[in-house]
Amino acid sequence: MFHKSATKLTGLYLAIVMVISLFFSLVIYQLSTQELDRWIHRPEPVINILPDRDTGLNLRQRLEDSRMQYFNEAKHRVISRLVIINVCILAGGGVLSYYLARRTLNPIEEAHAALERFTGDASHELRTPITAMRSENEVALMNPKLTLAQAKKQLQSNIEELEKLTTLTEGLLRLTSLDPSELPKKAAGLDEMIHEAIAKVEPKARAKHITILAESLIPQKVVVNRAGIVEVLVSLLDNAIKYSPADKTIRITTAVDGKHATINVTDHGMGIKAVDLPHIFERFYRADAARSKQDSEGYGLGLAIAQDIVTLHEGQLTVTSRPERGSTFSLRLPLK
Ligand code: ADP
């Protein structure tokens, strides 16, 4: 599809170049012939000498003949040079037009490929719980001796699958609806946002006997979308809890340099392998260890959403990690 578009665009660019080139060639031709014509027909001082014996023409007539001959030759020379120039422009313009067409289409092609990947991944993730629910329900319906207890269990399982679908669709909607105009910014303290995020994940941490330490936080104000940054912090804390064994500690620290404020979230959990590290901010990416872990439900969208929010703040979200030792996620925000 994009190959065809590139060819069409090349043709269009080339047509524009050639129309301009032919227009100027015509103008140059007109001007040069007019100039020559004026020169040929300029008034001569009276030259009238006796006629030539052989041709019977006098000097004025001979002079006019040779001028006309020169005029015609010059016209042909102008035409042939303009033809050569236009052929060169056609060849060079063709190459340049193709190059420009590729440059124009490349970002569109990449965006299209990313959208296709996203749609494919999203439909795959949506299909999995739907298929599971459907086959379980079919099996239950085919059982003539289905008891009330079994039916209730089936309904419970359906609700769990529906909850997963809700999480997934909410994540998908959040990813596609992130828009700078929806993230109005105001001054907010780093410490306030951190405490708000901790309050949101506290029940999960308590359930796993995980302690979240956030001491000596710098009360630096940053101009951000408070809800957005709290969402990022909740995502980081949620992962830190999810990928840590029970009874561990998660530590939050802050730092401020001349131009940036940084929030670090450090856990002592399973860590991330070096092969997974470059991909964990990609949509739907889940490291194998996380995938196989039963209690860590998720679709690999949390960090992608967090990354998008941070990018809209012109900040950076980075990670350092050591397998079996733990990870540190750093959220860096500009101070102005
Ligand atoms: P998920 O819903 O799978 O947690 P995320 O986008 O939040 O999706 O994270 C992507 C992947 O990054 C996870 O599946 C996990 O493999 C890895 N990951 C994220 N945070 C941590 C962490 N604190 N410790 C270990 N692995 C992590």
XYZ file of C-alpha atoms and ligand atoms in Angstrom, residues 167 235-244 265-273 276 279-291 296-306 319 321 326-329, ligand 1:
78
model
C -9.205 -3.402 33.492
C 1.523 2.545 38.763
C 5.146 2.366 39.962
C 4.135 1.488 43.535
C 1.580 -1.032 42.311
C 4.284 -2.819 40.293
C 6.758 -2.624 43.175
C 4.197 -4.389 45.392
C 3.145 -6.863 42.657
C 6.687 -7.935 41.801
C 8.037 -8.099 45.383
C 10.817 4.242 43.792
C 13.041 1.356 44.893
C 11.877 -2.180 45.582
C 13.657 -5.390 46.583
C 11.579 -7.666 44.412
C 12.204 -10.024 41.508
C 13.969 -7.381 39.400
C 13.992 -7.237 35.613
C 16.322 -9.151 33.296
C 13.469 -7.201 29.173
C 10.985 -3.186 26.395
C 9.083 -2.778 29.639
C 7.691 0.643 28.642
C 6.243 -0.809 25.424
C 2.515 -1.434 25.208
C 1.500 -4.996 26.156
C 5.066 -6.008 27.041
C 5.319 -8.298 30.044
C 8.516 -10.005 31.108
C 8.222 -13.805 31.144
C 8.700 -13.949 34.901
C 5.734 -11.593 35.367
C 3.641 -13.480 32.831
C 0.355 -10.650 39.142
C -2.537 -9.913 36.860
C -1.829 -7.198 34.317
C -1.651 -6.497 30.624
C 1.611 -4.658 30.255
C -0.146 -1.304 29.831
C 0.637 0.390 33.164
C 4.174 1.524 32.355
C 3.230 2.488 28.780
C 0.507 4.795 30.139
C 2.901 6.137 32.801
C 14.648 2.219 35.360
C 17.254 -3.168 37.867
C 15.116 -5.326 42.872
C 14.472 -2.265 40.740
C 14.552 1.501 40.974
C 12.196 3.532 38.815
P 1.862 -5.138 34.116
O 0.411 -4.877 34.117
O 2.244 -6.409 33.466
O 2.488 -4.953 35.465
P 3.401 -2.835 33.362
O 3.373 -2.045 32.108
O 3.084 -2.112 34.613
O 2.412 -4.047 33.134
O 4.823 -3.506 33.492
C 5.385 -4.158 32.369
C 6.314 -5.243 32.817
O 7.473 -4.681 33.448
C 5.730 -6.166 33.846
O 4.994 -7.193 33.239
C 6.964 -6.692 34.569
O 7.531 -7.729 33.812
C 7.937 -5.521 34.479
N 7.969 -4.731 35.726
C 7.423 -3.534 35.949
N 7.689 -3.080 37.177
C 8.442 -4.015 37.778
C 9.066 -4.142 39.071
N 8.959 -3.179 39.974
N 9.777 -5.256 39.315
C 9.917 -6.224 38.392
N 9.360 -6.173 37.151
C 8.638 -5.095 36.850
